[in-house]
Coordinates of C-alpha atoms and ligand atoms in Angstrom, one line a residue:
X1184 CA 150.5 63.3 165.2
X1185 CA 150.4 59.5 166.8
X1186 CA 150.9 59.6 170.1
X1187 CA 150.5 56.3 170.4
X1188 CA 153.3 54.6 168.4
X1189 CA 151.4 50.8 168.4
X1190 CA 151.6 48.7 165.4
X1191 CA 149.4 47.3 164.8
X1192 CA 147.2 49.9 165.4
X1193 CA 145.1 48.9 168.6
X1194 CA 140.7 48.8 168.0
X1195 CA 140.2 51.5 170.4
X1196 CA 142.4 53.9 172.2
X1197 CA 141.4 56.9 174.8
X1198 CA 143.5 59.3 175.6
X1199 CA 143.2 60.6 179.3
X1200 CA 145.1 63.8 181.1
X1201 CA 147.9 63.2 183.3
X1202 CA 151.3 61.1 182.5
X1203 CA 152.9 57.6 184.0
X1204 CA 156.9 59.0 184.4
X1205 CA 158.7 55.8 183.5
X1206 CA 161.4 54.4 185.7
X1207 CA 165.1 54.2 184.7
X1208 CA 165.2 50.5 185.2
X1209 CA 162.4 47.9 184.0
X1210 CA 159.2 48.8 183.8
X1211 CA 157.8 45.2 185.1
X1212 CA 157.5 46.2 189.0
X1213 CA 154.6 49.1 187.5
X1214 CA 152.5 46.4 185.0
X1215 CA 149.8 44.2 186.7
X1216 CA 148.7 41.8 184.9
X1217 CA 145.1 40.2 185.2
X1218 CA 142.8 37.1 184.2
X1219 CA 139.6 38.8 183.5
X1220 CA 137.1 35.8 182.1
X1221 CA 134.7 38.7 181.8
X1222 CA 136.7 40.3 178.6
X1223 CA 135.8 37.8 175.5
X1224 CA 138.3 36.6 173.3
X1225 CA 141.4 34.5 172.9
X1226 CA 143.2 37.8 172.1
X1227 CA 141.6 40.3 173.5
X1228 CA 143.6 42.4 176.0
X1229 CA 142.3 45.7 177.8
X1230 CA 145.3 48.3 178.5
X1231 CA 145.5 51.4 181.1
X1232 CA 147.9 53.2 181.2
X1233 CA 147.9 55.8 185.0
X1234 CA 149.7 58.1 187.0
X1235 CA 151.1 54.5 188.6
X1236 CA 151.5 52.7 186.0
X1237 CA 150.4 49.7 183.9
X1238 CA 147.1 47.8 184.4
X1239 CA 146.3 44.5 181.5
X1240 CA 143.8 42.3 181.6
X1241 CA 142.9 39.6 179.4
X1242 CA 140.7 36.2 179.5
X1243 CA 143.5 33.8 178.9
X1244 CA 147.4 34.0 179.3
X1245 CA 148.0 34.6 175.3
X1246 CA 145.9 37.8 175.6
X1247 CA 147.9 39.4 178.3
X1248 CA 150.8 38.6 176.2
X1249 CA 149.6 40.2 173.5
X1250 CA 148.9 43.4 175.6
X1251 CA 152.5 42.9 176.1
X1252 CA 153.9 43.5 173.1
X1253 CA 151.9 46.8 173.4
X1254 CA 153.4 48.0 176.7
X1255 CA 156.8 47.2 175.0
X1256 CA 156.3 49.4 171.9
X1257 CA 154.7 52.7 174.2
X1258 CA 157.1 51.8 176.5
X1259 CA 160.5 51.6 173.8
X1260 CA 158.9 55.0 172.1
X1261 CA 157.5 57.3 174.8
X1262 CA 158.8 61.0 174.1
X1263 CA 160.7 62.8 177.5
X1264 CA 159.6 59.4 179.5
X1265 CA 156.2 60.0 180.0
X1266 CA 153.4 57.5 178.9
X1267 CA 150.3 59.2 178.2
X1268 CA 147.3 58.0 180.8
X1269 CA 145.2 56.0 178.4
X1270 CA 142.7 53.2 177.9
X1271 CA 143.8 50.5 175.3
X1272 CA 141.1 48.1 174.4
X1273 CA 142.2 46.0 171.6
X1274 CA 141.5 42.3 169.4
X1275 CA 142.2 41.0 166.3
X1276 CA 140.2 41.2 162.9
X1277 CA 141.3 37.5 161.8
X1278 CA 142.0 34.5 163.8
X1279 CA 145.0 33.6 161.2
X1280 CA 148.3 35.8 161.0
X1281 CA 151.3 34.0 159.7
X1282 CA 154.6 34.5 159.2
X1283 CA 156.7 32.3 156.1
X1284 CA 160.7 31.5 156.4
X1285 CA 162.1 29.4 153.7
X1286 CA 164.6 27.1 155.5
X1287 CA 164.9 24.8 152.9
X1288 CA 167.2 27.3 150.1
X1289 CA 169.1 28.8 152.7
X1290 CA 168.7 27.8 156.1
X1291 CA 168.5 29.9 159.6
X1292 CA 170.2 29.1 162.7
X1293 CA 168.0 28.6 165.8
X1294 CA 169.2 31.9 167.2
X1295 CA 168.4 34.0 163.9
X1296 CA 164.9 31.8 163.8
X1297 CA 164.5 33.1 167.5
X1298 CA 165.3 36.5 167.1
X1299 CA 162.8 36.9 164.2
X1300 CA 160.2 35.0 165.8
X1301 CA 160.3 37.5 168.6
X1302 CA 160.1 40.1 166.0
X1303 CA 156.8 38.7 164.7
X1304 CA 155.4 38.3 168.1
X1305 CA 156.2 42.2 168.9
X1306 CA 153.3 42.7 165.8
X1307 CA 151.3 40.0 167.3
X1308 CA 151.5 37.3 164.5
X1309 CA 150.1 33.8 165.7
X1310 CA 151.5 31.4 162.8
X1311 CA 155.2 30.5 161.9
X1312 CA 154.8 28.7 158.9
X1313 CA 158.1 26.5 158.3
X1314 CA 159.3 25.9 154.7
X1315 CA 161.4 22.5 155.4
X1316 CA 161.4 20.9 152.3
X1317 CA 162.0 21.6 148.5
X1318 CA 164.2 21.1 145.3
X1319 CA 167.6 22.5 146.7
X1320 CA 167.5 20.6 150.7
X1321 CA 165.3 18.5 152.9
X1322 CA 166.0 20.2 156.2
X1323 CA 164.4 17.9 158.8
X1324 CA 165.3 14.9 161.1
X1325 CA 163.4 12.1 160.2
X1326 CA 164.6 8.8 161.5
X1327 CA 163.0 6.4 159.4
X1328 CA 164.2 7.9 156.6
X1329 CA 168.0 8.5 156.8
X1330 CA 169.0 9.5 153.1
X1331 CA 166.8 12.3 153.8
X1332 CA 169.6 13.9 155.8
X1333 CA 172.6 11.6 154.0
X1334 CA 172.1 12.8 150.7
X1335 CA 168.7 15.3 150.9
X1336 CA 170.1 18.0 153.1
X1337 CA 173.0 18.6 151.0
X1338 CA 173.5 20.3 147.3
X1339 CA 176.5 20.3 145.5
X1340 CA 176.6 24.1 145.0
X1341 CA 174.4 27.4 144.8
X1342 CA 173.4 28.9 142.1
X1343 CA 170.8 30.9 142.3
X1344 CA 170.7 34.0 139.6
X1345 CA 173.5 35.2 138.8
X1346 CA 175.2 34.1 142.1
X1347 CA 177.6 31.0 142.2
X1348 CA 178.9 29.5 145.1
X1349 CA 181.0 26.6 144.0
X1350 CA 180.6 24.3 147.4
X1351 CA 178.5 22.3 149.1
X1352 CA 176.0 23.7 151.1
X1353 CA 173.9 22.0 153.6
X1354 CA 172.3 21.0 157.4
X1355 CA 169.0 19.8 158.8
X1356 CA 167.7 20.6 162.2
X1357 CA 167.3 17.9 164.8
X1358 CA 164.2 16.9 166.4
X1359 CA 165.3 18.2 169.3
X1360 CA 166.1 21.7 167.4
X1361 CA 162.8 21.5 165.7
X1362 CA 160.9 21.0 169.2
X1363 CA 163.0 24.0 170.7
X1364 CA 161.7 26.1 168.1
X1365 CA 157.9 24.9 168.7
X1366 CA 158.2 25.4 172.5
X1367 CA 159.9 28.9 171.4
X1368 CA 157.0 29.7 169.8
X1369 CA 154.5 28.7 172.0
X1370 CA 155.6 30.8 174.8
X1371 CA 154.7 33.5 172.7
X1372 CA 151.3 32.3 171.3
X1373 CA 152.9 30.9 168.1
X1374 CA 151.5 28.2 166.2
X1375 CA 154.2 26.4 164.1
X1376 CA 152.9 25.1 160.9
X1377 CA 155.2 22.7 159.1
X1378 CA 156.1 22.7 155.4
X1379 CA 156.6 19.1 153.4
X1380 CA 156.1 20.2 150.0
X1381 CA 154.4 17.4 147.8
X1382 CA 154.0 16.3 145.0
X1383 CA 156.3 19.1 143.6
X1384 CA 159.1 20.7 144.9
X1385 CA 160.9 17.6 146.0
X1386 CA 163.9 16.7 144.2
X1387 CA 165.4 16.6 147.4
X1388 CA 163.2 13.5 148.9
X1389 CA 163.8 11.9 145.2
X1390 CA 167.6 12.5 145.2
X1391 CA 167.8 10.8 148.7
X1392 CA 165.2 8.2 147.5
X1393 CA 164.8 7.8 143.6
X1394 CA 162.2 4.9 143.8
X1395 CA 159.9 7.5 144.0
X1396 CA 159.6 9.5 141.3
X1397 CA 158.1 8.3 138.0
X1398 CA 160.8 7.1 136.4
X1399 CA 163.3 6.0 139.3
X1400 CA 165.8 7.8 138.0
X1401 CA 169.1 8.9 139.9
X1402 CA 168.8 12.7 140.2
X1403 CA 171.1 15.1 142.0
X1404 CA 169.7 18.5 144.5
X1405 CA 169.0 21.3 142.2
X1406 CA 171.2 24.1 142.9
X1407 CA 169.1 27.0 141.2
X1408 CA 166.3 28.3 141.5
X1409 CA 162.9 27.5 139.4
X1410 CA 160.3 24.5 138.7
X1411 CA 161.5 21.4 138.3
X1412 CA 159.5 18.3 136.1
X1413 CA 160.6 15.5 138.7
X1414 CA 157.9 14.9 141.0
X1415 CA 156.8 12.4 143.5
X1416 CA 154.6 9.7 141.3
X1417 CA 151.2 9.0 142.5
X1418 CA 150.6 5.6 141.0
X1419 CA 153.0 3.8 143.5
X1420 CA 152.0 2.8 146.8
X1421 CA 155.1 3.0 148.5
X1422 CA 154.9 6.5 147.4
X1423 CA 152.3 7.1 150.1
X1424 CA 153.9 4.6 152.5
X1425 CA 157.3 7.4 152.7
X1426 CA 154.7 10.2 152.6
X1427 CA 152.7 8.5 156.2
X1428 CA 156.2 7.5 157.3
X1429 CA 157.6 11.2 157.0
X1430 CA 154.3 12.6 158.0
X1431 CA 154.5 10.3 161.1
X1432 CA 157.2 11.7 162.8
X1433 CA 156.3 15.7 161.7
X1434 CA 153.1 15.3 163.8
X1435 CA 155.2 14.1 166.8
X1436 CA 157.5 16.9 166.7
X1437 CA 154.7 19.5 166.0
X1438 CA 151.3 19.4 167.9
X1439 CA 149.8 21.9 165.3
X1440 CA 146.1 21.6 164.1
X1441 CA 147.4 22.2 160.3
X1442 CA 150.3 20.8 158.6
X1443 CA 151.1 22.6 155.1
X1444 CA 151.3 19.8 152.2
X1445 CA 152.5 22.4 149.9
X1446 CA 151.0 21.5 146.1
X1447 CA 152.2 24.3 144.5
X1448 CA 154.1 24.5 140.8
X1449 CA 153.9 21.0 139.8
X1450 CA 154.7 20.0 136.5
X1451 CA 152.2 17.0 134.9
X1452 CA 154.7 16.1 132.1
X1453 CA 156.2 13.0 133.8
X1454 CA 152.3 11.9 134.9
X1455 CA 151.4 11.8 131.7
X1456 CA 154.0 9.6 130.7
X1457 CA 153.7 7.5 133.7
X1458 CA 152.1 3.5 133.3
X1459 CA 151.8 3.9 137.2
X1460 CA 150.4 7.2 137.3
X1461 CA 148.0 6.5 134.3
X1462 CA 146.8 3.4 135.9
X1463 CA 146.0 5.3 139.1
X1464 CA 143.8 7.3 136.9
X1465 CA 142.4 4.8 135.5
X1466 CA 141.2 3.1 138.9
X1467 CA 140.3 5.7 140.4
X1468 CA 138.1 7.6 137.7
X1469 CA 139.9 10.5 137.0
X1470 CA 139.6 12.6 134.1
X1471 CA 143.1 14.3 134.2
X1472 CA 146.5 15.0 135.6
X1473 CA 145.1 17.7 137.9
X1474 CA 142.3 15.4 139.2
X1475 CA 145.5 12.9 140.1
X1476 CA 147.0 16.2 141.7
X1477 CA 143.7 16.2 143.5
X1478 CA 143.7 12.6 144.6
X1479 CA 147.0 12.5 146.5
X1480 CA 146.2 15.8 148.3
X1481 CA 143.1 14.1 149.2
X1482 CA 144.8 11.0 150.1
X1483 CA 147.5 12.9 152.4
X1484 CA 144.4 14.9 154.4
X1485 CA 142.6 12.0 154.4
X1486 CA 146.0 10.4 156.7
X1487 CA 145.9 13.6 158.5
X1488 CA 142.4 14.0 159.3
X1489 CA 142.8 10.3 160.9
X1490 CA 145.8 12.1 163.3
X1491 CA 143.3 15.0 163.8
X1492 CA 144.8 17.5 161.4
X1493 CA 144.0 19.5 158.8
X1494 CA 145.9 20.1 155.7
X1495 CA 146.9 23.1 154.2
X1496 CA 147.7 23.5 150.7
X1497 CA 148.5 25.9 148.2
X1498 CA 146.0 27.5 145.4
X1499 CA 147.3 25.2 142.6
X1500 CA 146.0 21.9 144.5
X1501 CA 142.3 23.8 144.2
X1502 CA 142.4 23.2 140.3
X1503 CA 141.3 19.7 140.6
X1504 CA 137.8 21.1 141.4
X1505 CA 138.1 18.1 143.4
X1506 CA 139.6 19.1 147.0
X1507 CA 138.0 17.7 150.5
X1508 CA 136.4 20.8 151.9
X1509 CA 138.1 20.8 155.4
X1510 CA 141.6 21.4 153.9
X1511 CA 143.0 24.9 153.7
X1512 CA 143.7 26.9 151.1
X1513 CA 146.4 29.4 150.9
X1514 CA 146.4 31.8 147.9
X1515 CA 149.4 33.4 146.4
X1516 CA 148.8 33.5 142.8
X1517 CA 145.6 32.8 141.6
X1518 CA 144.5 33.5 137.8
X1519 CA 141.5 31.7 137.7
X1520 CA 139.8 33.0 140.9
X1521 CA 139.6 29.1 142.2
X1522 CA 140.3 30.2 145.9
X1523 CA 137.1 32.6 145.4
X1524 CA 134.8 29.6 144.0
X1525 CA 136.7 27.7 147.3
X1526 CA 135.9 29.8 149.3
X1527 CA 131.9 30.9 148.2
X1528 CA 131.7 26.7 148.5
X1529 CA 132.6 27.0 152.0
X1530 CA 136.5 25.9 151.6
X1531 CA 138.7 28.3 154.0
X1532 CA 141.8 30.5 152.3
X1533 CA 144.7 32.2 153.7
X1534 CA 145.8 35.2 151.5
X1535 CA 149.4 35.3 151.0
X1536 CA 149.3 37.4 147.4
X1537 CA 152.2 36.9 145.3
X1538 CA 152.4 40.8 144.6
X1539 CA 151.8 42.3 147.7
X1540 CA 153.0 39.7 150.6
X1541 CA 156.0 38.1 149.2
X1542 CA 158.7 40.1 150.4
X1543 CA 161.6 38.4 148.9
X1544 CA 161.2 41.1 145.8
X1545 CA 162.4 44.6 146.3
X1546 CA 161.2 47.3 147.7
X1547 CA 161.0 49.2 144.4
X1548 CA 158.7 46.2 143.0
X1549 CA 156.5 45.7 146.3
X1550 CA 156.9 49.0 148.3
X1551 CA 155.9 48.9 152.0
X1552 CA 152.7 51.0 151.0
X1553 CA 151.5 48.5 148.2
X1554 CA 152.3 46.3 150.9
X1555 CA 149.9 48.2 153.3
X1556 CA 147.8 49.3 151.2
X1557 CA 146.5 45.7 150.1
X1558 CA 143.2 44.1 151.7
X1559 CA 143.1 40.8 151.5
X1560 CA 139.8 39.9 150.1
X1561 CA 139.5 37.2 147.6
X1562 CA 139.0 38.4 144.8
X1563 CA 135.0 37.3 143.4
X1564 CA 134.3 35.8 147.1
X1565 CA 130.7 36.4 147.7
X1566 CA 129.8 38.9 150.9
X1567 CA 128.2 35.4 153.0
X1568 CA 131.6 33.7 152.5
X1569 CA 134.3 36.8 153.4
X1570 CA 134.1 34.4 157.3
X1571 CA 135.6 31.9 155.1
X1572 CA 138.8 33.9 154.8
X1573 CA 140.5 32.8 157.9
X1574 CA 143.4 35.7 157.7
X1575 CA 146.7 36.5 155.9
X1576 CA 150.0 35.4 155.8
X1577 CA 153.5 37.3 154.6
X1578 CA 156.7 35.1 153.3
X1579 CA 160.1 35.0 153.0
X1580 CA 161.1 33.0 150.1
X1581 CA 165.2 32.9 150.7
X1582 CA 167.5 32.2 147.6
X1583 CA 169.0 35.7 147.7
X1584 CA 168.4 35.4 151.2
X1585 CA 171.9 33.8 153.0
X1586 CA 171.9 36.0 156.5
X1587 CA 169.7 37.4 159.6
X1588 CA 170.9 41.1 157.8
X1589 CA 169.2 40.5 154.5
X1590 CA 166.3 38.9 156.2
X1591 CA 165.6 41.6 158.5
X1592 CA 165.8 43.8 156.1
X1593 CA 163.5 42.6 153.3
X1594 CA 160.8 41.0 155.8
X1595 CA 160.6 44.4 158.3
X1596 CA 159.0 46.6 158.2
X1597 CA 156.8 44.7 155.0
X1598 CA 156.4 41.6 157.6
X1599 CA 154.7 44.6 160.0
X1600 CA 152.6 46.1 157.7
X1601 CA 150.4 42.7 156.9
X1602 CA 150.4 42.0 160.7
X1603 CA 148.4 45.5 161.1
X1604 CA 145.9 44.1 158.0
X1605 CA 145.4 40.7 159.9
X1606 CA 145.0 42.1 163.6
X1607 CA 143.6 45.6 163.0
X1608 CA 140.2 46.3 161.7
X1609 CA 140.2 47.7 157.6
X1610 CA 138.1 51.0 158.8
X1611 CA 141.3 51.7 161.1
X1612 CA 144.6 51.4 158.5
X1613 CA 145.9 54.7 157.7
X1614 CA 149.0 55.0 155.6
X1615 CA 150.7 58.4 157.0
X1616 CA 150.2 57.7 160.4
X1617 CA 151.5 53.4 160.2
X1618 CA 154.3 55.2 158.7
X1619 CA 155.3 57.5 161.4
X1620 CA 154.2 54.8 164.1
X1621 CA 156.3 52.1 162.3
X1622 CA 159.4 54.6 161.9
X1623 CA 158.8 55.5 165.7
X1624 CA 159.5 51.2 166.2
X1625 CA 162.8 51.5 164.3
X1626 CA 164.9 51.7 167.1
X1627 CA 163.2 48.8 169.3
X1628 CA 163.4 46.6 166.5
X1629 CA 167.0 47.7 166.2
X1630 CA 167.5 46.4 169.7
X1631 CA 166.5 43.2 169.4
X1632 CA 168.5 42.4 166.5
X1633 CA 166.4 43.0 163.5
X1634 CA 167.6 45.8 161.5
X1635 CA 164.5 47.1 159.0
X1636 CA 165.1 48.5 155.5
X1637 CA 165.9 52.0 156.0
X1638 CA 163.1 54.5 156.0
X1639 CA 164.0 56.2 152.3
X1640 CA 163.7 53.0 151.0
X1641 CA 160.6 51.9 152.2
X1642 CA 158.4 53.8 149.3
X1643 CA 161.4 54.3 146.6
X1644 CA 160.7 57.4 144.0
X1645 CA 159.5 56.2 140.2
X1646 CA 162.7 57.3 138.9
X1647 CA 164.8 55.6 141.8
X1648 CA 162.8 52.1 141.3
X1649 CA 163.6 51.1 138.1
X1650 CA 167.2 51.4 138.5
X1651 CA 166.5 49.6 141.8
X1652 CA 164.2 46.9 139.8
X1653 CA 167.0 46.7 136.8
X1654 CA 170.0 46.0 139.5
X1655 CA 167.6 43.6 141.3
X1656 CA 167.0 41.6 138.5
X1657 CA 170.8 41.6 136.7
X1658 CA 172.2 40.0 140.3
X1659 CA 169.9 38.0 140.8
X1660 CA 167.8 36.3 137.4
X1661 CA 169.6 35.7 134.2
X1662 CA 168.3 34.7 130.9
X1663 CA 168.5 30.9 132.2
X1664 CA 166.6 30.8 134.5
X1665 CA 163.8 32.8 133.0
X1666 CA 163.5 30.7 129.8
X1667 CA 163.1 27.5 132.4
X1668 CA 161.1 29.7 134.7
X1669 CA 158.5 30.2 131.0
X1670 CA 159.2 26.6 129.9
X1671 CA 157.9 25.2 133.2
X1672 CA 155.1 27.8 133.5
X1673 CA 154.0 25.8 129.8
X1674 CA 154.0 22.6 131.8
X1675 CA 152.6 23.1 134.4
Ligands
ZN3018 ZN1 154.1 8.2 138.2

């Protein structure tokens, strides 16, 4: 039985006689808290638990915090009061765990962004990767660019599956918001990572600012959900000239290392038909539509790298064969085993597996087991180059997504479950006992606002998940959007 209820489960714990009675009011009068230079590591925090109460020590302010979030879980899950006496000595297996919302389908207010950003920080996640831009809103300030708010934050309607919402539906968040959220986050140790998807995934910057796709046609938001063929064109300059400009005034608002360029699910067709685009190709020397995919992601890091950042980009951008090697890769659904090649070449990846850490799918498709269960090696990486996996990251894509409730409840305890793979050593997962730690959590989590899936649902029976599949997919998919969902998949 875990006495110890601590997800993620900590490197090394020693359990020692006697008890620490806890007070009835806080706790904080028993912890002391210590810089230690002598303990090595960022992360690294050593915990002891006495008769008097708490002793942490760490190297560096972010690991006493993260010690922190462990005296909060014994603390919110000792049985009859007493804290075993113990010795807690604890730091991560990867340097990268992230966290994915998906502000741009339906957007989060800053308290609901707050309260699950202290959610993540309880399981010691470090990266709060924010999805600002895509097909259905464009949900950041940027001044130089007005129509981006205008006519970019706001669709018409939603219609995503089966579910129709006949009004308009939009919002952006200030600067200011934005820089609330990045000072939120780096109290608690958070890297924010900004999302501008490019070239794909932005009919919102082409509906606020036609000129820029391929044709120059007028084109409203999309309102469902899918791939869409409009793209940014990468034969015109100016096309570049509004990426710098927007990329400008994301670097001011957020002083992280990587910004995420997206490059996912972009459809060539309108390239291909494209005097500007072919021409690019032409000057440049490149053989095909993905080596002009590979081009512009170039170009953008190239702007970065000049700022002193680093580009991150989804698996599809790596099918150039063609990428700068200090951009990032983040796999999520990779057929070809290009982030494996990326990676044995010395190119870093972040695993985000489509089947395993997207948790905007059901339970009864990705249960919190095949969640857990999961180790996020690439597959075909060579032993030398597993270093080259910087660590893993869980999303929350949100078209059925609308509220904190449905959020909470798909992300946790899933979102907790890959923050024990990224901070706690492979030899150390077991299933049984992160299930009775993480049901043991339940309450805390409860109390700061994030109500998980309840526990019978977290593994559903055979029989009980495909009526649970069926019912998922008749709300929220129809016939539609899967014959776009095929064509597009053709095009791309
Ligand atoms: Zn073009």
């Amino acid at each position: 039985m875990a006495v110890v209820n601590v997800v993620p489960v900590p490197l090394r714990t020693v359990i020692k006689t006697g008890s620490f009675t806890l007070p009835e009011g806080s706790i904080m009068p028993y912890v002391t808290k210590k810089i230690d230079k002598n303990i090595l590591g960022e992360e690294t925090y050593i915990l002891e638990v006495t008769g008097q109460g708490v002793t942490v020590g760490a190297s560096t302010d972010c690991g006493l915090f993260r010690g922190w979030q462990t005296i909060k879980q014994l603390v919110n899950t000792a049985e009859g009061g007493e804290l075993p006496c113990m010795k807690i000595e604890d730091r991560p297996r990867f340097a990268f765990r992230g966290f994915m919302i998906d502000s741009a389908r339906h957007m989060q207010t800053l308290d609901e962004l707050k309260t699950m950003i202290d959610a993540a920080a309880l399981f010691k996640f470090n990266v709060f990767h924010w999805h600002l831009s895509d097909d259905q809103g464009f949900r950041m300030e940027i001044e130089k660019y007005p129509r981006l708010m205008e006519v970019g934050s706001v669709r018409a309607s939603s219609d995503f599956g089966n579910r129709h919402v006949n009004e308009p539906y939009g919002g952006y968040y200030t600067k200011e918001d934005m820089r609330e959220v990045v000072r939120y986050c780096a109290q608690r140790y958070i890297d924010v990572i900004p999302e501008m998807d490019m070239p794909g995934h932005t009919t919102a910057m082409l509906a606020s600012y036609p000129a820029l796709s391929c044709s120059g046609e007028e084109l409203p938001l999309r309102t469902t959900g899918g791939i869409f063929p409009e793209i940014l064109c990468a034969g015109k300059d100016e096309t570049f000239a509004f990426i710098e400009g927007v990329l400008d005034e994301v670097m001011e608002v957020f002083p992280s290392r990587y910004i995420h360029i997206g490059g996912d699910e972009a459809p060539k067709t309108n390239w291909r038909k494209c005097p500007a685009c072919q021409a690019r190709m032409v000057e440049e020397g490149l053989r095909d539509e993905e080596e002009l995919q590979g081009y512009f992601a170039n170009r953008v890091q190239d702007y970065l790298r000049a700022h002193g950042r680093t580009a991150v980009c989804w698996n599809e951008s790596l099918k150039s064969g063609m990428l700068e090697n200090d951009m990032i890769a983040q796999m999520w659904m990779d057929k070809e085993g290009l982030s494996a090649d990326w990676a044995n070449s010395g190119g870093k990846v972040i695993v985000s597996d489509f089947f395993h850490y997207y948790t905007d799918y059901p339970y009864a498709m990705t249960s919190l087991s095949k969640t857990y269960s999961y180790e996020p090696v690439v597959k075909g990486i060579e032993p030398a180059a597993e270093e080259n996996v910087l660590g893993v990251s869980a999303c929350i894509w949100t078209e059925y997504v609308e509220t904190l409730e449905k959020m909470a409840y798909m992300t946790f305890p899933r979102f907790a479950a890959v923050a024990e793979t990224g901070w706690s050593y492979a030899a150390l997962k077991d299933r049984p006992d992160f299930l009775q730690r993480m049901r043991a959590l339940v309450p805390l989590l409860k109390k700061m606002g994030v109500t998980p899936a309840p526990v019978a649902e977290w593994n559903p029976h055979p029989a009980k998940k495909a009526k649970n599949m069926v019912a998922f997919f008749t709300e929220n998919i129809n016939g539609d959007m899967v014959r776009a969902f095929i064509r597009s998949k053709k095009e791309v």
